Coordinates of C-alpha atoms in Angstrom, one line a residue:
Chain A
X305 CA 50.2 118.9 105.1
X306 CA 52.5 119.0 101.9
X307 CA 52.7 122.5 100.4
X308 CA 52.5 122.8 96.6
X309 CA 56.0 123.1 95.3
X310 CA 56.7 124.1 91.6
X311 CA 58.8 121.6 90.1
X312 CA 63.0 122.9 90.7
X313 CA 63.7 122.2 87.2
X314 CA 60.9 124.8 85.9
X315 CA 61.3 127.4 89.6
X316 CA 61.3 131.1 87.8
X317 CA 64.7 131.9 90.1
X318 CA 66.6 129.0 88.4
X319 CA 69.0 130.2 85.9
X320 CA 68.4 128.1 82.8
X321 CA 71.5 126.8 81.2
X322 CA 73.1 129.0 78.1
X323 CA 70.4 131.6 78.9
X324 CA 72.3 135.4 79.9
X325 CA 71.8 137.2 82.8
X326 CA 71.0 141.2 83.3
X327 CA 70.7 141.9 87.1
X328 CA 69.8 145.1 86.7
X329 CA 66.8 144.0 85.3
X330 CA 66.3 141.6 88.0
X331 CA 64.1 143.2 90.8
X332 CA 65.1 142.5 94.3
X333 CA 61.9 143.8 95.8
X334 CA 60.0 141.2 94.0
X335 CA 58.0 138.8 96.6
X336 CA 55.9 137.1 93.8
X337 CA 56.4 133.6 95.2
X338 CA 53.9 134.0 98.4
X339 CA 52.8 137.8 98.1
X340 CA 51.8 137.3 102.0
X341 CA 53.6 139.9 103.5
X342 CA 55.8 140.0 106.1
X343 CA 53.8 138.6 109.4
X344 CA 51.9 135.6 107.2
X345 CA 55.6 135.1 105.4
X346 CA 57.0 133.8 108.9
X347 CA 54.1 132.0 109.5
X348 CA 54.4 130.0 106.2
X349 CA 58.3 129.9 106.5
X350 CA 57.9 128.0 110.1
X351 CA 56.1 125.1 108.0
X352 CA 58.4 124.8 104.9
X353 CA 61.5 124.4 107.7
X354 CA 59.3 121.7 109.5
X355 CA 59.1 120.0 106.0
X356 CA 62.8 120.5 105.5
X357 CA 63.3 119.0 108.8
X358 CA 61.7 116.1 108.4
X359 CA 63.2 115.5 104.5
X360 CA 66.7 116.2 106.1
X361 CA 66.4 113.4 108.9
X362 CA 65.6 111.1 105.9
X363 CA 68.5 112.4 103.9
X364 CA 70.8 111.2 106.8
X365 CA 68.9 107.8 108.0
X366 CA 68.8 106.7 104.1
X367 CA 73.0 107.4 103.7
X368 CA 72.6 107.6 100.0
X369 CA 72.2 110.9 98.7
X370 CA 74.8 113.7 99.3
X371 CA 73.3 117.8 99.3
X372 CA 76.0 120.6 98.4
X373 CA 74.2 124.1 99.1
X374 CA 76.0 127.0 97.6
X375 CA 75.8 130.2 98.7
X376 CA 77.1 133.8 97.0
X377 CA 76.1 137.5 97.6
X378 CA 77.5 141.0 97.8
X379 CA 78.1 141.6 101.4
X380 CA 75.1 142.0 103.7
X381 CA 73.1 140.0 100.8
X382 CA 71.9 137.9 103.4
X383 CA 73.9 134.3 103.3
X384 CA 74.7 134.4 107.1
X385 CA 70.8 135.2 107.8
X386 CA 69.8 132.1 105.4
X387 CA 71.9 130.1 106.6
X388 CA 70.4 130.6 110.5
X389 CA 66.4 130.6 109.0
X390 CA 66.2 127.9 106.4
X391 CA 69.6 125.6 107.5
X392 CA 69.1 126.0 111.6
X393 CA 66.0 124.0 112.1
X394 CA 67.7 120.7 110.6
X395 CA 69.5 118.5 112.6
X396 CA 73.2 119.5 112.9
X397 CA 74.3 115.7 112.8
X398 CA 74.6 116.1 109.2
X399 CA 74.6 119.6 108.5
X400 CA 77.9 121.0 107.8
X401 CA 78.4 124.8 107.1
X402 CA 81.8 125.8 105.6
X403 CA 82.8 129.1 105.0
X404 CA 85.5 130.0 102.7
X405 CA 87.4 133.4 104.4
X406 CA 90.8 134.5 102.8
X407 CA 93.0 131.4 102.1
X408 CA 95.7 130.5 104.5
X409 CA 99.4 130.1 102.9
X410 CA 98.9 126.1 103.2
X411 CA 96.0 126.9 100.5
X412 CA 97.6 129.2 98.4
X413 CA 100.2 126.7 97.7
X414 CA 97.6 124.3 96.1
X415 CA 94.9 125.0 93.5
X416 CA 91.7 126.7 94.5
X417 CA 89.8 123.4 94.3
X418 CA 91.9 122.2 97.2
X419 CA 90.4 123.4 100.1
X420 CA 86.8 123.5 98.5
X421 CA 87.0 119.9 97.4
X422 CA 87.9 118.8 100.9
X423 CA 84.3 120.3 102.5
X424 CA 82.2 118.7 99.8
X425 CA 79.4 116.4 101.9
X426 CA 79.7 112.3 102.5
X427 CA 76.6 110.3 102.1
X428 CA 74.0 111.3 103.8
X429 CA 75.3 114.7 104.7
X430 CA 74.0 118.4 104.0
X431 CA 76.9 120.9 103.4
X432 CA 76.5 124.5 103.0
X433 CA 79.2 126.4 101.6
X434 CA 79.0 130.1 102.7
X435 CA 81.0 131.6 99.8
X436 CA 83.0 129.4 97.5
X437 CA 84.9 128.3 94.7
X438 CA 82.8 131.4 93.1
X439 CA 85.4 134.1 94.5
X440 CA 88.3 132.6 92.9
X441 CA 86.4 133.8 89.5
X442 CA 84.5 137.0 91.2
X443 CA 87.2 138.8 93.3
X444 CA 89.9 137.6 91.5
X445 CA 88.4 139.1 88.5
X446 CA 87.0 142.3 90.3
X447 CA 90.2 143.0 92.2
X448 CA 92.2 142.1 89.8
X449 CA 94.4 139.4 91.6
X450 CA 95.3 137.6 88.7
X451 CA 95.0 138.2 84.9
X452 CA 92.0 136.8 82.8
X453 CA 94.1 134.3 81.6
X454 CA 94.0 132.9 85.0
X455 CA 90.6 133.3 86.3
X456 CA 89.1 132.4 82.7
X457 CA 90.0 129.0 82.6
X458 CA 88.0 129.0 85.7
X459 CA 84.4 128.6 84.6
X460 CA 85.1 125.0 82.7
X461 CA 87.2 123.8 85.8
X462 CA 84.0 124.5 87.8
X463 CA 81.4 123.3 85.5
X464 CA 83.8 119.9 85.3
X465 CA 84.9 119.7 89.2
X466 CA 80.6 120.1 89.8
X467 CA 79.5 117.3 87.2
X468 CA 81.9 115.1 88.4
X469 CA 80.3 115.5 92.0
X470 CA 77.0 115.4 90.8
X471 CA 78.1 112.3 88.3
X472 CA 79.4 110.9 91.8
X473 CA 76.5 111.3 93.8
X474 CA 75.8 114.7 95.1
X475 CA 73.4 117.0 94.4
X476 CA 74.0 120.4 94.5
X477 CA 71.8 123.7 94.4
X478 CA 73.5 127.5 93.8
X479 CA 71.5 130.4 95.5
X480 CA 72.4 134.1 94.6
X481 CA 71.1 136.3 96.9
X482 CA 70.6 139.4 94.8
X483 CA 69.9 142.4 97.0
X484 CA 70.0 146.5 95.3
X485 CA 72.9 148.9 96.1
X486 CA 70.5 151.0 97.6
X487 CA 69.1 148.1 100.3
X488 CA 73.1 147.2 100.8
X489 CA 73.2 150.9 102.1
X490 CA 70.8 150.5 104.2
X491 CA 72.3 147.4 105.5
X492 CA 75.1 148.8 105.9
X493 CA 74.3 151.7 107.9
X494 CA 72.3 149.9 110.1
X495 CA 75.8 147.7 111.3
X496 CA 77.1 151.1 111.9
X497 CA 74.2 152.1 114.0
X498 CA 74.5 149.2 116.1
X499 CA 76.6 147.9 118.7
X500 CA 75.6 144.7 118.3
X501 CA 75.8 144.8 114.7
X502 CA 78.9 146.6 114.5
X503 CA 81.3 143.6 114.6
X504 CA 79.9 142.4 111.2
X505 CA 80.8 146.0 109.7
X506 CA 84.5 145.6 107.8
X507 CA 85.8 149.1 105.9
X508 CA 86.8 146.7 103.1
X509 CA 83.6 146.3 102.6
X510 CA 83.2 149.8 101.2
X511 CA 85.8 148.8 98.6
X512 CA 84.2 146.4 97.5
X513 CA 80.9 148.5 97.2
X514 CA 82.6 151.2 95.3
X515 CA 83.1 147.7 92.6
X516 CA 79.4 147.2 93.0
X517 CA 78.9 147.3 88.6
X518 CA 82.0 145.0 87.8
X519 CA 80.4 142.7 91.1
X520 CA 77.6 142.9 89.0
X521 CA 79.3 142.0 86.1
X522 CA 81.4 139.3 86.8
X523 CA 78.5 137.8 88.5
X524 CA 76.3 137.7 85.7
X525 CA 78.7 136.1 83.5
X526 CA 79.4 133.1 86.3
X527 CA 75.5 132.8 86.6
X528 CA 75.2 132.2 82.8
X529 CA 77.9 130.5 82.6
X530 CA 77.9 128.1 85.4
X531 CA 74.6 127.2 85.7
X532 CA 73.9 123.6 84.7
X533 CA 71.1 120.9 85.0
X534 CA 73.4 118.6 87.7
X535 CA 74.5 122.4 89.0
X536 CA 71.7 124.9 88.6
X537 CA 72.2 128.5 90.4
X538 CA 69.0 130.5 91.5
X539 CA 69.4 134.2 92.0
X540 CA 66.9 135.0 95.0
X541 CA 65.6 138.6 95.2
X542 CA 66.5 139.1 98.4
X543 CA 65.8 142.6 99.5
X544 CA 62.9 141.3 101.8
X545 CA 64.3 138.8 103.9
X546 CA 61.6 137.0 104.8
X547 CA 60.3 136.2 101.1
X548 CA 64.1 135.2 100.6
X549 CA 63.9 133.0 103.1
X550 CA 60.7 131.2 101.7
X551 CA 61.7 131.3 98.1
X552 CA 65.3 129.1 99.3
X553 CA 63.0 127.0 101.2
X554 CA 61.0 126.0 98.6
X555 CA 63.5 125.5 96.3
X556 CA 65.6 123.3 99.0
X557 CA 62.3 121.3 99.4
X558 CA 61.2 120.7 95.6
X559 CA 65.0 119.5 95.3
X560 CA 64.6 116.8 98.1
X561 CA 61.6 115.8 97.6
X562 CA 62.8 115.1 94.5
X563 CA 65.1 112.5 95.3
X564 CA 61.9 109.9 96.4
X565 CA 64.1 109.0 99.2
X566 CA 63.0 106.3 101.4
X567 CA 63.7 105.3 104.8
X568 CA 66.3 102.1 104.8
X569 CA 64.5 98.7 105.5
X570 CA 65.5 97.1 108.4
X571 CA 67.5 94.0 107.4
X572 CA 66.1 91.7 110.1
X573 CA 62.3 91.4 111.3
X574 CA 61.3 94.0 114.0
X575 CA 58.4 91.5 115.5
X576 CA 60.8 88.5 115.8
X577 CA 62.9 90.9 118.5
X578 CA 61.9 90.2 121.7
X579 CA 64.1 93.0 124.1
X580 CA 63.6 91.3 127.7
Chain B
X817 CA 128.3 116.8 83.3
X818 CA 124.7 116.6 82.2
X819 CA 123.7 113.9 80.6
X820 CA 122.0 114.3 77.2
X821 CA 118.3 113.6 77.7
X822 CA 115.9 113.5 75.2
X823 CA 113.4 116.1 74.6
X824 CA 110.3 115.1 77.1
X825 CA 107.7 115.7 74.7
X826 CA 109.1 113.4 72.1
X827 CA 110.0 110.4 73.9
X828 CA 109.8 107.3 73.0
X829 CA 108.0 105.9 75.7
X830 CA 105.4 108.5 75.7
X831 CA 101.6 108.1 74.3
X832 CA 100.7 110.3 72.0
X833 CA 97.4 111.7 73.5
X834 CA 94.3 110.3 70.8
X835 CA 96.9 107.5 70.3
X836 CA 95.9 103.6 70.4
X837 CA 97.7 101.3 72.9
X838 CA 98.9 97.7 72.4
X839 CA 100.4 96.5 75.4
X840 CA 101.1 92.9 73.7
X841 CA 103.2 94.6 71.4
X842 CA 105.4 96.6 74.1
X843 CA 108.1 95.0 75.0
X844 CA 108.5 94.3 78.7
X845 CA 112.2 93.3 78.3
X846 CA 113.2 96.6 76.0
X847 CA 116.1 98.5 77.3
X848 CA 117.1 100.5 74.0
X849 CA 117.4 103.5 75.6
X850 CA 120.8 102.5 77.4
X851 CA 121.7 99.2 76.1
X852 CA 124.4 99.5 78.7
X853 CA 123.7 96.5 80.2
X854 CA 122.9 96.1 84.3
X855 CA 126.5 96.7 86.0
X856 CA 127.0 100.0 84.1
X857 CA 123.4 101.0 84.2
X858 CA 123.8 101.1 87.9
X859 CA 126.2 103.7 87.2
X860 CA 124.5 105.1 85.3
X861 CA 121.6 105.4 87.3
X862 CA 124.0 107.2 90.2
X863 CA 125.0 109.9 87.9
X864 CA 121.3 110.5 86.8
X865 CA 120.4 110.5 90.5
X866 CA 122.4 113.1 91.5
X867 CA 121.3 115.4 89.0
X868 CA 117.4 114.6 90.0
X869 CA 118.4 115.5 93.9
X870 CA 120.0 118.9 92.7
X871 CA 116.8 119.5 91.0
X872 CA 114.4 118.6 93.2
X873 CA 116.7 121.4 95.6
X874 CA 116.0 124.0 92.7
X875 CA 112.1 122.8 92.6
X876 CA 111.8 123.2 96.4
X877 CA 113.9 126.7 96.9
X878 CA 112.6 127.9 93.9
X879 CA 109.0 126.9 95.7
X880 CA 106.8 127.9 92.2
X881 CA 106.2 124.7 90.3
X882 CA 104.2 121.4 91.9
X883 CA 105.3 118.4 90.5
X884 CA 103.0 115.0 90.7
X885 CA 104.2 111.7 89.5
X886 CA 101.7 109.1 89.3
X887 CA 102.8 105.1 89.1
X888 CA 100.6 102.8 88.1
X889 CA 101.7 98.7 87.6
X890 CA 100.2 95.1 88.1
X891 CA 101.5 93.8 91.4
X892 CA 105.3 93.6 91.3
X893 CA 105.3 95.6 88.5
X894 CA 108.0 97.5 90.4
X895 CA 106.4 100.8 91.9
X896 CA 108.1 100.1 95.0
X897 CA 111.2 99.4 93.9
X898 CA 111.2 102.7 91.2
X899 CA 110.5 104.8 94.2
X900 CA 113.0 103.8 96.1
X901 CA 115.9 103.5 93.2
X902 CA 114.8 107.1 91.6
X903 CA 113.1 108.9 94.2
X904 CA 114.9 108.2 97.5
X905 CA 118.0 110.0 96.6
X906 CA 115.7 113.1 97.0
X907 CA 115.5 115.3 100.1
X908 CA 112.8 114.2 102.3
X909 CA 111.9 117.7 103.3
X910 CA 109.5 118.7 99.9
X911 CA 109.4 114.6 98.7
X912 CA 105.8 112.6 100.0
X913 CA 104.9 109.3 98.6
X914 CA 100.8 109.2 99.1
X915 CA 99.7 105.4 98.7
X916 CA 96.3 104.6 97.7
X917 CA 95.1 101.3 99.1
X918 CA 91.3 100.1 99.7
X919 CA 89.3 103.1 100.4
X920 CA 88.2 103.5 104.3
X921 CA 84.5 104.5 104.8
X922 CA 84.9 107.8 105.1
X923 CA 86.7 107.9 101.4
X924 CA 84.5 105.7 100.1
X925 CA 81.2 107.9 101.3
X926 CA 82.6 110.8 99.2
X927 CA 83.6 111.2 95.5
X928 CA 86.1 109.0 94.3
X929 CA 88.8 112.0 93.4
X930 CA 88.4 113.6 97.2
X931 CA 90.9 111.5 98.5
X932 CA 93.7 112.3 95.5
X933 CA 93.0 115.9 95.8
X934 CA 94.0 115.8 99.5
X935 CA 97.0 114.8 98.6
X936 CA 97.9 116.8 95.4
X937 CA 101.5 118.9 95.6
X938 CA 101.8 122.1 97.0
X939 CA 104.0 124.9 95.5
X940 CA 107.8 123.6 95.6
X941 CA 106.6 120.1 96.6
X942 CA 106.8 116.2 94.5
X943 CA 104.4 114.0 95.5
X944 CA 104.5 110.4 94.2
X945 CA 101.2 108.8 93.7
X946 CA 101.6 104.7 94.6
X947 CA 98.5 104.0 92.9
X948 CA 95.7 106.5 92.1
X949 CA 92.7 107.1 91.1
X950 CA 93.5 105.4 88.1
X951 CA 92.6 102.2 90.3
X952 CA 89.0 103.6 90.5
X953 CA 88.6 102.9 86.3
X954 CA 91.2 99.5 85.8
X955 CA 90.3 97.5 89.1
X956 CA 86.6 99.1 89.2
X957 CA 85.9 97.8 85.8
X958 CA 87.9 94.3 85.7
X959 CA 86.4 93.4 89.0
X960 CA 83.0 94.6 88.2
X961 CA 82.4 97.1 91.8
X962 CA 80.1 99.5 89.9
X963 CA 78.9 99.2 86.4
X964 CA 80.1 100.6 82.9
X965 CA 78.2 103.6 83.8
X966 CA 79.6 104.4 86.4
X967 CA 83.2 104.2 85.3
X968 CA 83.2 105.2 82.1
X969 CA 82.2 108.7 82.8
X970 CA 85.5 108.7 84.9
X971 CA 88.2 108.8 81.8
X972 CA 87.0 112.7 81.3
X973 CA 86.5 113.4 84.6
X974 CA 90.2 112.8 85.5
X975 CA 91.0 114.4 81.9
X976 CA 89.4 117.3 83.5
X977 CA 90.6 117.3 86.8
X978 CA 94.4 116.8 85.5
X979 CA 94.2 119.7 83.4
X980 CA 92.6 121.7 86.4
X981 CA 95.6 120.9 88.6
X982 CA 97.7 121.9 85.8
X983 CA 96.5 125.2 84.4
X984 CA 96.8 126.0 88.7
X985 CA 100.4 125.3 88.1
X986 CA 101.1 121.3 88.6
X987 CA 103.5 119.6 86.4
X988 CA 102.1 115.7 86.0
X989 CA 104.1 112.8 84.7
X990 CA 102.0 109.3 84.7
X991 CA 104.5 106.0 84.4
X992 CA 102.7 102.2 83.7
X993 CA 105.6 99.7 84.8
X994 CA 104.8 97.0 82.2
X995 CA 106.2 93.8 83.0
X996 CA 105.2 90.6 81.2
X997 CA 102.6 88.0 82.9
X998 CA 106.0 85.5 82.6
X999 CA 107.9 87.6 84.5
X1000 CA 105.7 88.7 87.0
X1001 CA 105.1 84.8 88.0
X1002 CA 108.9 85.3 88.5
X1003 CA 108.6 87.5 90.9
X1004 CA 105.5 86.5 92.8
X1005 CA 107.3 82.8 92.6
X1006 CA 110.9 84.7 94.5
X1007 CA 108.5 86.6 97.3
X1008 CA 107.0 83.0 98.0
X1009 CA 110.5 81.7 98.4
X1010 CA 112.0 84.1 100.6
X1011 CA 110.7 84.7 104.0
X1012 CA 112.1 88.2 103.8
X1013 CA 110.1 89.3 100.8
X1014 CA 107.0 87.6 102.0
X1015 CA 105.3 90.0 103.7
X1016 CA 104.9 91.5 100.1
X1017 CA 102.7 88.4 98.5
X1018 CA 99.1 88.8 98.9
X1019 CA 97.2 85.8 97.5
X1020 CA 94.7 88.4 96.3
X1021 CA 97.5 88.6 94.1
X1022 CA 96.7 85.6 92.1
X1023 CA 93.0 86.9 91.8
X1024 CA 94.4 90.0 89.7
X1025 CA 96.9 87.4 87.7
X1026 CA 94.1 85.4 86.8
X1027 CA 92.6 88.4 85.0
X1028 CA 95.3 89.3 83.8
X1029 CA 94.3 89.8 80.1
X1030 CA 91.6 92.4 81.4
X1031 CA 93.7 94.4 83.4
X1032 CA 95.8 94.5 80.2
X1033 CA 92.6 96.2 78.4
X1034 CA 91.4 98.1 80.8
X1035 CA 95.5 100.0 80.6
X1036 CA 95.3 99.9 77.3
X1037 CA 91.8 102.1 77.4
X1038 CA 93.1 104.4 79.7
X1039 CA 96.3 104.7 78.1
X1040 CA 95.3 106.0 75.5
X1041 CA 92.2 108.0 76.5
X1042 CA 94.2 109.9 79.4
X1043 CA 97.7 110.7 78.1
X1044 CA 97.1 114.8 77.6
X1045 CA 99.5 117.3 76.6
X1046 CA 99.3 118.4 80.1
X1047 CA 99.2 114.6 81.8
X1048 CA 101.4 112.3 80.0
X1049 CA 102.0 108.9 80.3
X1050 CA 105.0 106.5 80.1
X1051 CA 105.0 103.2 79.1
X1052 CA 108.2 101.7 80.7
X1053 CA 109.3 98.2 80.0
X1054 CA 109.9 97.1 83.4
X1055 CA 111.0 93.6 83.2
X1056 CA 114.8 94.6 83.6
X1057 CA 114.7 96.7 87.1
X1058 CA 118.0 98.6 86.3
X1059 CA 116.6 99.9 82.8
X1060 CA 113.4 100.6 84.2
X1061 CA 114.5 103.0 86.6
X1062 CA 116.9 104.4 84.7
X1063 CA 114.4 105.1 81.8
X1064 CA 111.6 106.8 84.7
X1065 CA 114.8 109.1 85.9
X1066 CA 115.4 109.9 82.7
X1067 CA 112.3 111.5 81.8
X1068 CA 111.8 112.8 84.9
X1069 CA 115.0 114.9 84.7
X1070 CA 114.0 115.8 80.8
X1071 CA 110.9 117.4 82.5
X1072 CA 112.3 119.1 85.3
X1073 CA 115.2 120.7 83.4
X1074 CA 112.6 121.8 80.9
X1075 CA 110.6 123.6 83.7
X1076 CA 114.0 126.2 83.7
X1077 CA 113.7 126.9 87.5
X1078 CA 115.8 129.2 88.9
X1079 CA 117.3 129.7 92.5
X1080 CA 114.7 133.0 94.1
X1081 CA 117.5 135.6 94.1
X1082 CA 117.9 137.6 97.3
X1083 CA 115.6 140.9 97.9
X1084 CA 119.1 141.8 99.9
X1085 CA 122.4 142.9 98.9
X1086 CA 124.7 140.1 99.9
X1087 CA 128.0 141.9 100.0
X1088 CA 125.9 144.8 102.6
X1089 CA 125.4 141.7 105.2
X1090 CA 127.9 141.9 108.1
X1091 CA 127.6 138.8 110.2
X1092 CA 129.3 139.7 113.7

């Protein structure tokens, strides 16, 4: 049966255009959405994926409507575990993920668009970008890479490059996974204890933590400043997975439902085929 | 000896960006510039080439600036034939004509700028553009494929985008080869009569002709609404070829000299080398 889903444009995660952002104040612990707990939360989670299953299929039979999926954190904020919970149970004729690492020379040489622009979905298509076009404000700003001059500009090439794509056809949904310093600790610690966990530790991920306030800061200003209605971000408290996992969900299926798709009509008359 | 060349931002054949356009009152048969007449302006031509292939050397060592050069005509308006005359002299290695013909499926299931982007310059690089997506405003709006909605949200999204590529480091130079509706029955008349040149006649052709007046319009809009500071174009009177190409090499060359490249200068001491 069809869950009750609170209209996207009105979801309390949704950044509203030209409003400011103050993470700090932003609790990650919060589970307000479905206050279930953990064990009912996977429960629940298991139906809002069979939804998204079965909006997805329609997505890709109708060929019309193209779904960019953007995600951001600090590391360990959780985009590789989204990804596998709310993305996996989809078909992956049509899913895409594309993860944006450090960029290669051939990259470099063009503008940051380049490479981003060239994973955006066809018709019909779901694409998940695992990182983004973000970083080239974030860590350029945070590490310093290049001046502000630079990595200023940046916000109105993004808002542009997005509205055209929306303008185009696509429509595209911006998750922040906002998880504590204390619960990245944690998270950390816990790749260190593990063996199986360990490969996802990288030391430069300390660096980066010892930045944890300017994070903060750059991100809030890319959050106020980049959300729009044909590109709105959501910042996800995301210190309990599994109410992270339901609050994307729901989002992702008050977006597609949305889009009243419909299944294509057949151009010919199934009962006049006759299949000897 | 270099040639004196005119300032880039003034010249004559550039629109002023907020400009109006008049293409009935361009001349297609102007060649003011070097009333030399077409035996000397081949010459001519030869001594302006030579400087462009010296600077394309500087452009491709140097391996900084991006340059993108964007032709846009009715049919034998005379992109070919400017390519070949001004461009060809260039070294190969760091030179790449990307032609823009009817969009395959894939192309046409994503944005209409995904495409272009592919193929955008890379640091050190020229790309010529043989059509653009210039074609997805003039022939999308004379031929009616989608409706006034559709493509008139498409002069700022290339505004945009241009000025993107260009803040990331992309010189842009736009050329329209104006020839007059006389002269191109001229030409479409010669590529008829010769069995060598027809292989080039397309009698699509005549559809365009035929509309001929809103083609003219549909320039004139963009023209005017998509010459920038930082994307300019040219109107060249292209009915004489000789002038036409000299008049494209000519600004070309204004705009590389005034990108003052230099040659990278060793991170070695020359004089300390000892080849055995």
């Amino acid at each position: 049966m069809p869950h009750d889903i609170p209209s996207p444009d009105r979801h309390p995660y949704r950044v509203k255009p030209g409003s400011t952002v103050d993470l700090d104040k932003i609790d990650a612990e919060d589970d307000s959405l479905y206050p279930v707990g953990k064990g009912d939360g996977k429960d629940l989670l298991k139906e809002l994926t069979t939804e998204i299953d079965a909006l997805q299929e329609q997505l890709y039979a109708e060929g019309k409507h193209k779904l960019l999926v953007v995600f951001q954190a600090m590391d360990t904020g959780g985009k590789d575990g989204t990804i596998r919970k709310v993305f996996a149970p989809m078909d992956p004729q049509g899913l895409r993920v594309a993860s944006f690492k450090r960029p290669s020379e051939n990259e470099l040489a063009r503008d940051y668009l380049w490479r981003v622009h060239a994973q955006v979905p066809g018709k019909g298509e779901c694409v998940i970008f695992n990182r983004s076009h973000y970083e080239d404000i974030v860590a350029v700003r945070v590490r310093e890479i290049f001046p502000e001059t630079v990595w200023s500009r940046r916000y109105e090439h993004i808002v542009n490059f997005e509205k055209m794509l929306a303008d185009e056809g696509t429509t595209i949904l911006k998750f922040f996974l906002h998880i504590s310093k204390d619960e990245q600790k944690a998270r950390l610690q816990a790749r260190l204890d593990d063996s199986e966990k360990l490969w996802k530790f990288n030391p430069g991920d300390l660096d980066d933590r010892a930045l944890w306030s300017k994070f903060m800061r750059a991100y809030e200003d890319v959050l106020a400043r980049t959300s729009t209605d044909h590109a709105p971000w959501h910042i996800i408290p995301a210190n309990k997975k599994w109410h992270r996992d339901l609050a994307v969900a729901q989002i992702l299926i008050g977006t597609l439902r949305g889009l009243k798709m419909e299944y294509p009509e057949a151009d010919f008359d199934p009962a006049s085929i006759r299949i000897d």
